[in-house]
């Protein structure tokens, strides 16, 4: 058995910062779900170690590539990403712990999995070593057993592997329970909550999406009607949010998602999905991020992402990114990473998802972004009040000064989609959310700047 003490600080409890020390491969394998917040399936996991005691730092997870010829490049990219990320934060890792997690396919054994992934473990160890960061332990976890790739001693690391401990009985599990840390099931279960509905639902929903795209996209591309579509979409989403808010959440995730799916009609879901392809509408919807709005909003974004079926799979990037944002804003980083990862799978060029994913992985505080969105919310309320006074002919209100002054309804249009049917998503504008550069490559066509007042839909992440 290789010996390298590693300490982790799972939380700050009533008595101060709780610290436990892991001294064996068995304790490392047991700690993995608590480090990530879920049980990883088909995953490469790298965890950085810092200092002489091997304090856990940054961690990185990626699905295991099916093709072995991709392993060298992936190994180099993962090692560089985690190590350079630590350097940017002023904390270059002093070592690594590696986990390869994969259950056997039908007809294979867990030991077969371990032997098949051995070259991948070696590639990852070499990639880290080339950057002068040693891998102190490399474990394969499969079908309730684990193996060490670093220990040749069969007395402590038998050829048939070592059974994992009974869940919930380790020191790490006890400490995590005391600290309020929960494991949210497996990665596969978490991703299932965001996956498209059953194929039997596809024809009805895809037809509704066709109809919504045909009706909305020309209006979204029309400068005179774009702002009206935004307000209509936000009103529709607000009604959906009220509907979700009025129904208590269920403890069983499968039952909860099925019940939430029943709260949406195919037509309403399609209209909301097409409307969210407009970046300004999406940014306005991101303001439902905290307090009593957060839980129903997260359920709504999940339900809408499940409605992006067939050729509309790329449209899921918007609701998935919103789901990731609300989860991160609520302190649920594991769920946020899963949602943002799926958003980038749906559309690898979706800038808002890329920025949020990087910020979440870098451990940044979402409060800075929340403050920005709170200011925008106040601006929208002021804008609405000005227009109400104008409509009523209130004293002292300049009817020509309202447009654009609050960054809302007077915005020049940014296209939400192009084309009237399934490929409308191809020319959807890039996000104008926090950090989105003006005229970015995936923005396609930035909104023209108004003559006065702030640029509509512009957010800056500083």
Short mmCIF file of C-alpha atoms in Angstrom, two decimals:
data_model
loop_
_atom_site.label_atom_id
_atom_site.label_comp_id
_atom_site.label_asym_id
_atom_site.label_seq_id
_atom_site.Cartn_x
_atom_site.Cartn_y
_atom_site.Cartn_z
CA UNK A 1 0.00 0.00 0.00
CA UNK A 2 1.35 3.42 -0.87
CA UNK A 3 1.40 5.82 2.05
CA UNK A 4 0.66 9.48 1.65
CA UNK A 5 -1.29 11.41 4.23
CA UNK A 6 -3.87 13.80 2.81
CA UNK A 7 -6.06 16.13 4.76
CA UNK A 8 -9.33 17.70 3.76
CA UNK A 9 -11.47 20.42 5.23
CA UNK A 10 -15.03 19.47 4.32
CA UNK A 11 -16.71 22.35 6.05
CA UNK A 12 -16.66 24.96 8.71
CA UNK A 13 -18.69 23.64 11.59
CA UNK A 14 -19.73 25.13 14.91
CA UNK A 15 -16.42 24.28 16.48
CA UNK A 16 -14.37 25.75 13.64
CA UNK A 17 -12.91 24.28 10.52
CA UNK A 18 -13.31 20.51 10.61
CA UNK A 19 -10.24 18.57 9.45
CA UNK A 20 -9.76 14.88 8.88
CA UNK A 21 -6.71 12.97 7.68
CA UNK A 22 -6.87 10.20 5.07
CA UNK A 23 -3.99 7.73 5.27
CA UNK A 24 -4.80 4.85 2.93
CA UNK A 25 -6.19 4.11 -0.54
CA UNK A 26 -9.35 2.76 1.11
CA UNK A 27 -9.97 6.07 2.88
CA UNK A 28 -9.26 8.00 -0.33
CA UNK A 29 -11.72 5.86 -2.29
CA UNK A 30 -14.37 6.36 0.39
CA UNK A 31 -13.81 10.13 0.39
CA UNK A 32 -14.27 10.59 -3.37
CA UNK A 33 -18.09 11.08 -3.39
CA UNK A 34 -17.78 13.66 -0.61
CA UNK A 35 -15.09 15.55 -2.50
CA UNK A 36 -17.32 15.86 -5.57
CA UNK A 37 -20.79 15.83 -4.01
CA UNK A 38 -21.84 12.78 -6.07
CA UNK A 39 -20.65 9.33 -7.11
CA UNK A 40 -18.79 9.78 -10.42
CA UNK A 41 -19.67 7.39 -13.24
CA UNK A 42 -17.32 6.78 -16.17
CA UNK A 43 -15.05 9.54 -14.92
CA UNK A 44 -11.46 10.67 -14.66
CA UNK A 45 -11.03 12.65 -11.44
CA UNK A 46 -7.86 14.58 -10.58
CA UNK A 47 -7.53 16.15 -7.13
CA UNK A 48 -4.72 18.60 -6.35
CA UNK A 49 -2.70 18.29 -3.14
CA UNK A 50 -1.00 21.23 -1.42
CA UNK A 51 1.65 21.56 1.25
CA UNK A 52 3.56 18.94 3.24
CA UNK A 53 0.33 17.45 4.63
CA UNK A 54 -1.28 17.08 1.21
CA UNK A 55 -4.26 19.34 1.77
CA UNK A 56 -6.93 18.81 -0.88
CA UNK A 57 -7.29 21.66 -3.34
CA UNK A 58 -8.80 21.97 -6.81
CA UNK A 59 -10.42 19.03 -8.46
CA UNK A 60 -11.31 18.24 -12.04
CA UNK A 61 -13.66 15.61 -13.52
CA UNK A 62 -14.07 14.47 -17.10
CA UNK A 63 -15.75 11.54 -18.77
CA UNK A 64 -13.42 8.73 -19.83
CA UNK A 65 -12.89 8.86 -23.62
CA UNK A 66 -13.99 5.65 -25.27
CA UNK A 67 -11.17 5.63 -27.83
CA UNK A 68 -7.74 4.83 -26.30
CA UNK A 69 -6.05 6.86 -29.04
CA UNK A 70 -7.56 9.97 -27.41
CA UNK A 71 -6.04 9.25 -24.00
CA UNK A 72 -2.61 10.90 -24.50
CA UNK A 73 -4.06 14.25 -25.60
CA UNK A 74 -6.77 14.20 -22.93
CA UNK A 75 -4.22 13.38 -20.23
CA UNK A 76 -2.04 16.32 -21.21
CA UNK A 77 -4.99 18.70 -21.31
CA UNK A 78 -6.32 17.62 -17.90
CA UNK A 79 -2.95 17.91 -16.19
CA UNK A 80 -2.26 21.32 -17.71
CA UNK A 81 -5.74 22.57 -16.88
CA UNK A 82 -5.64 21.70 -13.18
CA UNK A 83 -2.03 22.73 -12.63
CA UNK A 84 -2.18 26.04 -14.53
CA UNK A 85 -5.52 26.79 -12.89
CA UNK A 86 -3.88 26.44 -9.49
CA UNK A 87 -1.03 28.68 -10.60
CA UNK A 88 -3.46 31.41 -11.64
CA UNK A 89 -4.90 31.34 -8.14
CA UNK A 90 -1.42 31.41 -6.60
CA UNK A 91 -1.57 27.80 -5.40
CA UNK A 92 0.41 25.49 -7.66
CA UNK A 93 -0.27 21.87 -6.64
CA UNK A 94 2.49 19.90 -4.94
CA UNK A 95 0.99 16.57 -5.91
CA UNK A 96 -2.06 14.80 -7.29
CA UNK A 97 -4.44 12.00 -6.48
CA UNK A 98 -6.01 10.25 -9.48
CA UNK A 99 -9.26 8.27 -9.65
CA UNK A 100 -10.59 6.29 -12.62
CA UNK A 101 -14.22 5.30 -12.05
CA UNK A 102 -16.09 3.00 -14.39
CA UNK A 103 -18.40 0.03 -13.90
CA UNK A 104 -17.97 -3.07 -16.10
CA UNK A 105 -20.05 -3.60 -19.20
CA UNK A 106 -22.15 -6.79 -19.52
CA UNK A 107 -19.92 -9.83 -19.69
CA UNK A 108 -16.86 -8.06 -18.26
CA UNK A 109 -15.51 -7.93 -14.71
CA UNK A 110 -14.32 -5.07 -12.57
CA UNK A 111 -10.78 -6.42 -12.87
CA UNK A 112 -11.11 -6.27 -16.67
CA UNK A 113 -12.00 -2.58 -16.31
CA UNK A 114 -8.98 -1.97 -14.11
CA UNK A 115 -6.58 -3.61 -16.59
CA UNK A 116 -8.11 -1.84 -19.60
CA UNK A 117 -7.72 1.56 -17.91
CA UNK A 118 -4.17 0.94 -16.71
CA UNK A 119 -2.60 2.67 -19.77
CA UNK A 120 -4.82 5.71 -19.15
CA UNK A 121 -3.64 5.89 -15.55
CA UNK A 122 -0.05 5.72 -16.74
CA UNK A 123 -0.63 8.47 -19.32
CA UNK A 124 -2.09 10.74 -16.66
CA UNK A 125 0.80 10.07 -14.27
CA UNK A 126 3.31 10.91 -17.01
CA UNK A 127 1.42 14.08 -17.98
CA UNK A 128 1.47 15.34 -14.38
CA UNK A 129 5.09 14.29 -13.92
CA UNK A 130 6.12 16.21 -17.03
CA UNK A 131 4.87 19.33 -15.23
CA UNK A 132 6.84 18.41 -12.08
CA UNK A 133 3.72 17.47 -10.12
CA UNK A 134 3.85 13.81 -8.98
CA UNK A 135 0.79 11.58 -8.69
CA UNK A 136 1.02 10.12 -5.20
CA UNK A 137 -1.87 7.69 -5.64
CA UNK A 138 -3.87 6.42 -8.62
CA UNK A 139 -6.98 4.36 -7.93
CA UNK A 140 -9.43 2.50 -10.12
CA UNK A 141 -12.93 2.22 -8.64
CA UNK A 142 -15.28 -0.28 -10.28
CA UNK A 143 -18.30 -2.31 -9.16
CA UNK A 144 -17.82 -1.71 -5.45
CA UNK A 145 -14.07 -2.48 -5.42
CA UNK A 146 -10.87 -0.48 -5.87
CA UNK A 147 -7.31 -1.10 -7.03
CA UNK A 148 -4.14 0.95 -6.64
CA UNK A 149 -2.03 1.47 -9.77
CA UNK A 150 0.86 2.66 -7.60
CA UNK A 151 1.24 -0.25 -5.18
CA UNK A 152 2.78 -3.54 -6.39
CA UNK A 153 2.41 -5.29 -3.00
CA UNK A 154 -0.31 -7.93 -3.36
CA UNK A 155 -0.47 -8.39 0.43
CA UNK A 156 -2.24 -5.08 0.86
CA UNK A 157 -3.51 -4.52 -2.69
CA UNK A 158 -4.75 -7.91 -3.95
CA UNK A 159 -5.16 -8.68 -7.62
CA UNK A 160 -8.92 -8.98 -7.25
CA UNK A 161 -9.18 -5.57 -5.64
CA UNK A 162 -10.39 -4.44 -2.23
CA UNK A 163 -14.09 -4.01 -1.42
CA UNK A 164 -15.22 -0.49 -0.68
CA UNK A 165 -16.47 0.15 2.82
CA UNK A 166 -20.15 0.10 3.69
CA UNK A 167 -21.52 3.54 2.74
CA UNK A 168 -21.92 5.89 5.67
CA UNK A 169 -19.64 4.02 8.08
CA UNK A 170 -16.30 5.77 7.52
CA UNK A 171 -14.79 8.67 9.42
CA UNK A 172 -15.18 10.81 6.32
CA UNK A 173 -18.90 9.99 6.09
CA UNK A 174 -19.44 10.80 9.75
CA UNK A 175 -17.59 14.10 9.48
CA UNK A 176 -19.46 15.04 6.31
CA UNK A 177 -22.81 14.24 7.94
CA UNK A 178 -21.89 16.42 10.93
CA UNK A 179 -20.90 19.23 8.56
CA UNK A 180 -24.14 18.94 6.55
CA UNK A 181 -22.43 17.72 3.37
CA UNK A 182 -24.62 15.43 1.27
CA UNK A 183 -23.92 13.12 -1.65
CA UNK A 184 -26.51 13.64 -4.38
CA UNK A 185 -26.45 10.15 -5.83
CA UNK A 186 -24.53 9.21 -8.95
CA UNK A 187 -23.51 11.44 -11.81
CA UNK A 188 -25.72 9.36 -14.08
CA UNK A 189 -28.74 10.08 -11.87
CA UNK A 190 -27.98 13.81 -11.80
CA UNK A 191 -27.65 14.00 -15.57
CA UNK A 192 -30.89 12.05 -16.05
CA UNK A 193 -32.76 15.00 -14.50
CA UNK A 194 -31.55 17.17 -17.39
CA UNK A 195 -31.82 14.67 -20.24
CA UNK A 196 -34.51 14.96 -22.95
CA UNK A 197 -37.89 13.37 -22.33
CA UNK A 198 -38.72 9.88 -23.59
CA UNK A 199 -38.74 9.49 -27.40
CA UNK A 200 -42.50 8.97 -27.30
CA UNK A 201 -42.87 12.63 -26.30
CA UNK A 202 -40.63 13.89 -29.10
CA UNK A 203 -43.10 14.24 -32.02
CA UNK A 204 -45.56 16.45 -30.13
CA UNK A 205 -42.87 18.64 -28.57
CA UNK A 206 -40.81 18.95 -31.74
CA UNK A 207 -43.91 19.96 -33.69
CA UNK A 208 -44.67 22.60 -31.07
CA UNK A 209 -41.10 23.88 -31.33
CA UNK A 210 -41.45 24.10 -35.12
CA UNK A 211 -44.61 26.17 -34.74
CA UNK A 212 -43.08 28.42 -32.08
CA UNK A 213 -39.95 29.03 -34.16
CA UNK A 214 -42.01 29.86 -37.23
CA UNK A 215 -44.06 32.38 -35.30
CA UNK A 216 -41.43 33.96 -33.07
CA UNK A 217 -38.16 34.02 -34.99
CA UNK A 218 -39.31 36.56 -37.63
CA UNK A 219 -40.57 38.81 -34.84
CA UNK A 220 -37.30 38.41 -32.90
CA UNK A 221 -35.37 39.46 -35.98
CA UNK A 222 -37.64 42.44 -36.51
CA UNK A 223 -36.32 45.48 -34.67
CA UNK A 224 -39.81 46.87 -34.14
CA UNK A 225 -41.19 43.71 -32.54
CA UNK A 226 -38.18 42.24 -30.72
CA UNK A 227 -38.80 44.06 -27.42
CA UNK A 228 -42.44 42.95 -27.46
CA UNK A 229 -41.41 39.30 -27.85
CA UNK A 230 -39.05 39.68 -24.90
CA UNK A 231 -41.78 41.01 -22.65
CA UNK A 232 -44.20 38.32 -23.80
CA UNK A 233 -41.62 35.60 -23.11
CA UNK A 234 -40.80 36.97 -19.66
CA UNK A 235 -44.52 37.21 -18.83
CA UNK A 236 -44.96 33.59 -19.91
CA UNK A 237 -41.95 32.48 -17.84
CA UNK A 238 -43.24 34.44 -14.87
CA UNK A 239 -46.56 32.60 -15.07
CA UNK A 240 -44.74 29.28 -15.26
CA UNK A 241 -42.66 30.24 -12.24
CA UNK A 242 -45.83 31.02 -10.27
CA UNK A 243 -47.20 27.62 -11.27
CA UNK A 244 -44.06 25.85 -10.04
CA UNK A 245 -43.97 27.96 -6.90
CA UNK A 246 -47.50 26.87 -6.04
CA UNK A 247 -46.58 23.17 -6.04
CA UNK A 248 -44.39 21.87 -3.22
CA UNK A 249 -41.23 19.97 -4.24
CA UNK A 250 -41.10 16.20 -3.81
CA UNK A 251 -38.31 14.26 -2.12
CA UNK A 252 -38.06 11.60 -4.84
CA UNK A 253 -36.23 13.18 -7.82
CA UNK A 254 -37.86 10.92 -10.43
CA UNK A 255 -41.37 11.61 -9.15
CA UNK A 256 -40.60 15.32 -8.76
CA UNK A 257 -39.40 15.67 -12.35
CA UNK A 258 -42.38 13.74 -13.73
CA UNK A 259 -44.76 15.98 -11.79
CA UNK A 260 -42.95 19.12 -13.01
CA UNK A 261 -43.12 17.91 -16.61
CA UNK A 262 -46.91 17.75 -16.22
CA UNK A 263 -47.04 21.44 -15.28
CA UNK A 264 -46.01 22.51 -18.80
CA UNK A 265 -47.87 22.19 -22.07
CA UNK A 266 -45.92 21.46 -25.24
CA UNK A 267 -46.91 24.82 -26.75
CA UNK A 268 -45.95 26.92 -23.71
CA UNK A 269 -42.65 25.08 -23.28
CA UNK A 270 -41.82 25.58 -26.96
CA UNK A 271 -42.61 29.31 -26.82
CA UNK A 272 -40.43 29.73 -23.73
CA UNK A 273 -37.53 27.76 -25.23
CA UNK A 274 -37.50 29.77 -28.47
CA UNK A 275 -37.85 33.03 -26.53
CA UNK A 276 -34.88 32.16 -24.30
CA UNK A 277 -32.62 32.00 -27.34
CA UNK A 278 -32.62 35.81 -27.18
CA UNK A 279 -29.69 36.75 -24.97
CA UNK A 280 -31.39 39.74 -23.30
CA UNK A 281 -34.42 37.62 -22.37
CA UNK A 282 -32.13 34.97 -20.93
CA UNK A 283 -30.22 37.54 -18.87
CA UNK A 284 -33.47 38.95 -17.50
CA UNK A 285 -34.58 35.41 -16.57
CA UNK A 286 -31.28 34.90 -14.72
CA UNK A 287 -32.50 37.40 -12.12
CA UNK A 288 -34.68 34.62 -10.62
CA UNK A 289 -31.69 33.31 -8.71
CA UNK A 290 -32.26 33.56 -4.95
CA UNK A 291 -34.77 33.63 -2.14
CA UNK A 292 -38.20 32.14 -2.89
CA UNK A 293 -37.50 32.29 -6.65
CA UNK A 294 -34.49 29.97 -6.68
CA UNK A 295 -36.09 26.57 -6.05
CA UNK A 296 -39.03 26.89 -8.48
CA UNK A 297 -36.75 28.54 -11.08
CA UNK A 298 -34.30 25.62 -10.92
CA UNK A 299 -37.17 23.17 -11.43
CA UNK A 300 -38.49 25.26 -14.33
CA UNK A 301 -35.13 25.42 -16.13
CA UNK A 302 -34.67 21.68 -15.71
CA UNK A 303 -38.13 21.01 -17.11
CA UNK A 304 -37.54 23.27 -20.12
CA UNK A 305 -34.16 21.66 -20.83
CA UNK A 306 -35.87 18.26 -20.93
CA UNK A 307 -38.20 19.61 -23.65
CA UNK A 308 -35.34 20.36 -26.06
CA UNK A 309 -35.81 17.25 -28.16
CA UNK A 310 -34.63 15.97 -31.51
CA UNK A 311 -33.15 18.63 -33.76
CA UNK A 312 -33.72 21.22 -31.03
CA UNK A 313 -31.11 19.69 -28.70
CA UNK A 314 -28.83 22.69 -29.14
CA UNK A 315 -31.55 24.97 -27.76
CA UNK A 316 -31.05 23.33 -24.36
CA UNK A 317 -27.91 25.42 -23.79
CA UNK A 318 -29.98 28.38 -22.53
CA UNK A 319 -32.17 26.62 -19.92
CA UNK A 320 -29.28 24.35 -18.86
CA UNK A 321 -27.06 27.39 -18.28
CA UNK A 322 -29.80 29.05 -16.24
CA UNK A 323 -30.18 25.83 -14.21
CA UNK A 324 -26.44 25.80 -13.57
CA UNK A 325 -26.47 29.47 -12.58
CA UNK A 326 -29.33 29.06 -10.09
CA UNK A 327 -27.72 25.93 -8.60
CA UNK A 328 -24.38 27.72 -8.20
CA UNK A 329 -26.04 30.82 -6.78
CA UNK A 330 -27.82 28.55 -4.25
CA UNK A 331 -24.56 26.93 -3.13
CA UNK A 332 -25.02 23.62 -4.97
CA UNK A 333 -21.76 23.52 -6.91
CA UNK A 334 -21.94 19.81 -7.93
CA UNK A 335 -25.34 20.28 -9.57
CA UNK A 336 -24.13 23.51 -11.16
CA UNK A 337 -21.13 21.81 -12.75
CA UNK A 338 -23.30 19.01 -14.13
CA UNK A 339 -25.83 21.42 -15.66
CA UNK A 340 -23.17 23.70 -17.12
CA UNK A 341 -21.27 20.72 -18.48
CA UNK A 342 -24.39 19.53 -20.31
CA UNK A 343 -24.97 23.06 -21.62
CA UNK A 344 -21.51 23.03 -23.16
CA UNK A 345 -22.19 19.63 -24.66
CA UNK A 346 -25.34 21.02 -26.25
CA UNK A 347 -23.45 24.05 -27.59
CA UNK A 348 -19.67 24.11 -26.99
CA UNK A 349 -19.54 27.77 -28.07
CA UNK A 350 -22.13 29.04 -25.57
CA UNK A 351 -20.08 31.75 -23.89
CA UNK A 352 -22.28 32.35 -20.84
CA UNK A 353 -22.03 28.64 -19.94
CA UNK A 354 -18.25 28.65 -20.48
CA UNK A 355 -17.77 31.65 -18.22
CA UNK A 356 -19.98 30.27 -15.44
CA UNK A 357 -18.38 26.83 -15.67
CA UNK A 358 -14.90 28.27 -15.34
CA UNK A 359 -15.93 30.57 -12.49
CA UNK A 360 -17.58 27.70 -10.61
CA UNK A 361 -14.57 25.43 -11.10
CA UNK A 362 -12.21 28.22 -9.99
CA UNK A 363 -14.13 28.61 -6.73
CA UNK A 364 -15.21 32.21 -7.37
CA UNK A 365 -17.92 33.79 -5.25
CA UNK A 366 -21.23 34.12 -7.17
CA UNK A 367 -22.25 37.07 -4.98
CA UNK A 368 -20.52 39.55 -7.29
CA UNK A 369 -22.67 38.39 -10.17
CA UNK A 370 -25.77 38.39 -7.99
CA UNK A 371 -25.15 42.03 -7.09
CA UNK A 372 -24.93 42.91 -10.78
CA UNK A 373 -28.22 41.18 -11.52
CA UNK A 374 -29.91 42.83 -8.54
CA UNK A 375 -28.96 46.23 -9.96
CA UNK A 376 -30.42 45.21 -13.30
CA UNK A 377 -33.64 44.14 -11.60
CA UNK A 378 -33.95 47.57 -9.98
CA UNK A 379 -33.30 49.20 -13.35
CA UNK A 380 -36.06 47.17 -14.99
CA UNK A 381 -38.51 48.12 -12.21
CA UNK A 382 -37.64 51.80 -12.65
CA UNK A 383 -38.06 51.53 -16.41
CA UNK A 384 -41.52 49.99 -15.99
CA UNK A 385 -42.54 52.71 -13.53
CA UNK A 386 -41.47 55.46 -15.94
CA UNK A 387 -43.52 53.93 -18.76
CA UNK A 388 -46.53 53.60 -16.46
CA UNK A 389 -46.32 57.28 -15.58
CA UNK A 390 -45.97 58.20 -19.23
CA UNK A 391 -49.08 56.15 -20.07
CA UNK A 392 -51.03 57.89 -17.32
CA UNK A 393 -49.70 61.33 -18.29
CA UNK A 394 -48.18 61.85 -14.86
CA UNK A 395 -46.67 65.27 -14.04
CA UNK A 396 -42.99 65.86 -14.51
CA UNK A 397 -42.41 62.81 -16.69
CA UNK A 398 -40.56 63.36 -19.94
CA UNK A 399 -42.08 60.94 -22.39
CA UNK A 400 -38.94 60.96 -24.54
CA UNK A 401 -36.49 60.08 -21.80
CA UNK A 402 -37.70 56.64 -20.82
CA UNK A 403 -36.36 54.51 -23.62
CA UNK A 404 -33.01 52.93 -22.91
CA UNK A 405 -32.49 54.73 -19.61
CA UNK A 406 -32.88 51.59 -17.54
CA UNK A 407 -31.31 49.08 -19.89
CA UNK A 408 -34.62 47.43 -20.68
CA UNK A 409 -37.51 47.87 -23.07
CA UNK A 410 -35.86 50.39 -25.41
CA UNK A 411 -33.08 47.99 -26.36
CA UNK A 412 -32.20 47.54 -29.96
CA UNK A 413 -32.80 43.94 -30.95
CA UNK A 414 -30.26 41.18 -30.71
CA UNK A 415 -31.33 38.23 -32.84
CA UNK A 416 -32.59 35.21 -30.95
CA UNK A 417 -32.60 32.70 -33.78
CA UNK A 418 -32.61 32.62 -37.56
CA UNK A 419 -34.72 30.46 -39.78
CA UNK A 420 -38.29 29.47 -39.17
CA UNK A 421 -37.88 25.81 -38.39
CA UNK A 422 -35.51 23.34 -36.79
CA UNK A 423 -32.19 24.90 -37.67
CA UNK A 424 -33.24 28.30 -36.35
CA UNK A 425 -30.81 27.85 -33.47
CA UNK A 426 -27.77 27.99 -35.76
CA UNK A 427 -27.55 31.76 -35.83
CA UNK A 428 -28.64 32.38 -32.26
CA UNK A 429 -26.62 35.22 -30.77
CA UNK A 430 -23.99 34.55 -28.18
CA UNK A 431 -24.69 35.48 -24.59
CA UNK A 432 -24.49 39.01 -23.40
CA UNK A 433 -24.36 37.79 -19.83
CA UNK A 434 -21.62 38.64 -17.40
CA UNK A 435 -18.28 38.75 -19.12
CA UNK A 436 -19.60 38.38 -22.66
CA UNK A 437 -17.34 40.44 -24.93
CA UNK A 438 -19.01 42.79 -27.41
CA UNK A 439 -18.88 41.31 -30.88
CA UNK A 440 -17.57 37.93 -29.68
CA UNK A 441 -17.21 35.19 -32.24
CA UNK A 442 -20.18 33.25 -30.94
CA UNK A 443 -22.30 36.37 -30.66
CA UNK A 444 -22.61 36.48 -34.46
CA UNK A 445 -24.22 39.90 -34.58
CA UNK A 446 -23.96 42.24 -31.58
CA UNK A 447 -26.85 44.56 -30.81
CA UNK A 448 -26.30 48.08 -32.15
CA UNK A 449 -25.51 50.69 -29.53
CA UNK A 450 -28.34 53.16 -28.80
CA UNK A 451 -27.66 56.85 -29.18
CA UNK A 452 -27.77 57.51 -25.45
CA UNK A 453 -27.95 55.59 -22.20
CA UNK A 454 -26.29 52.28 -21.33
CA UNK A 455 -25.94 49.54 -23.86
CA UNK A 456 -29.07 47.34 -23.61
CA UNK A 457 -28.44 43.84 -22.33
CA UNK A 458 -24.80 44.56 -21.54
CA UNK A 459 -23.38 42.96 -18.44
CA UNK A 460 -19.80 43.27 -17.28
CA UNK A 461 -18.10 40.66 -15.11
CA UNK A 462 -15.21 42.35 -13.35
#
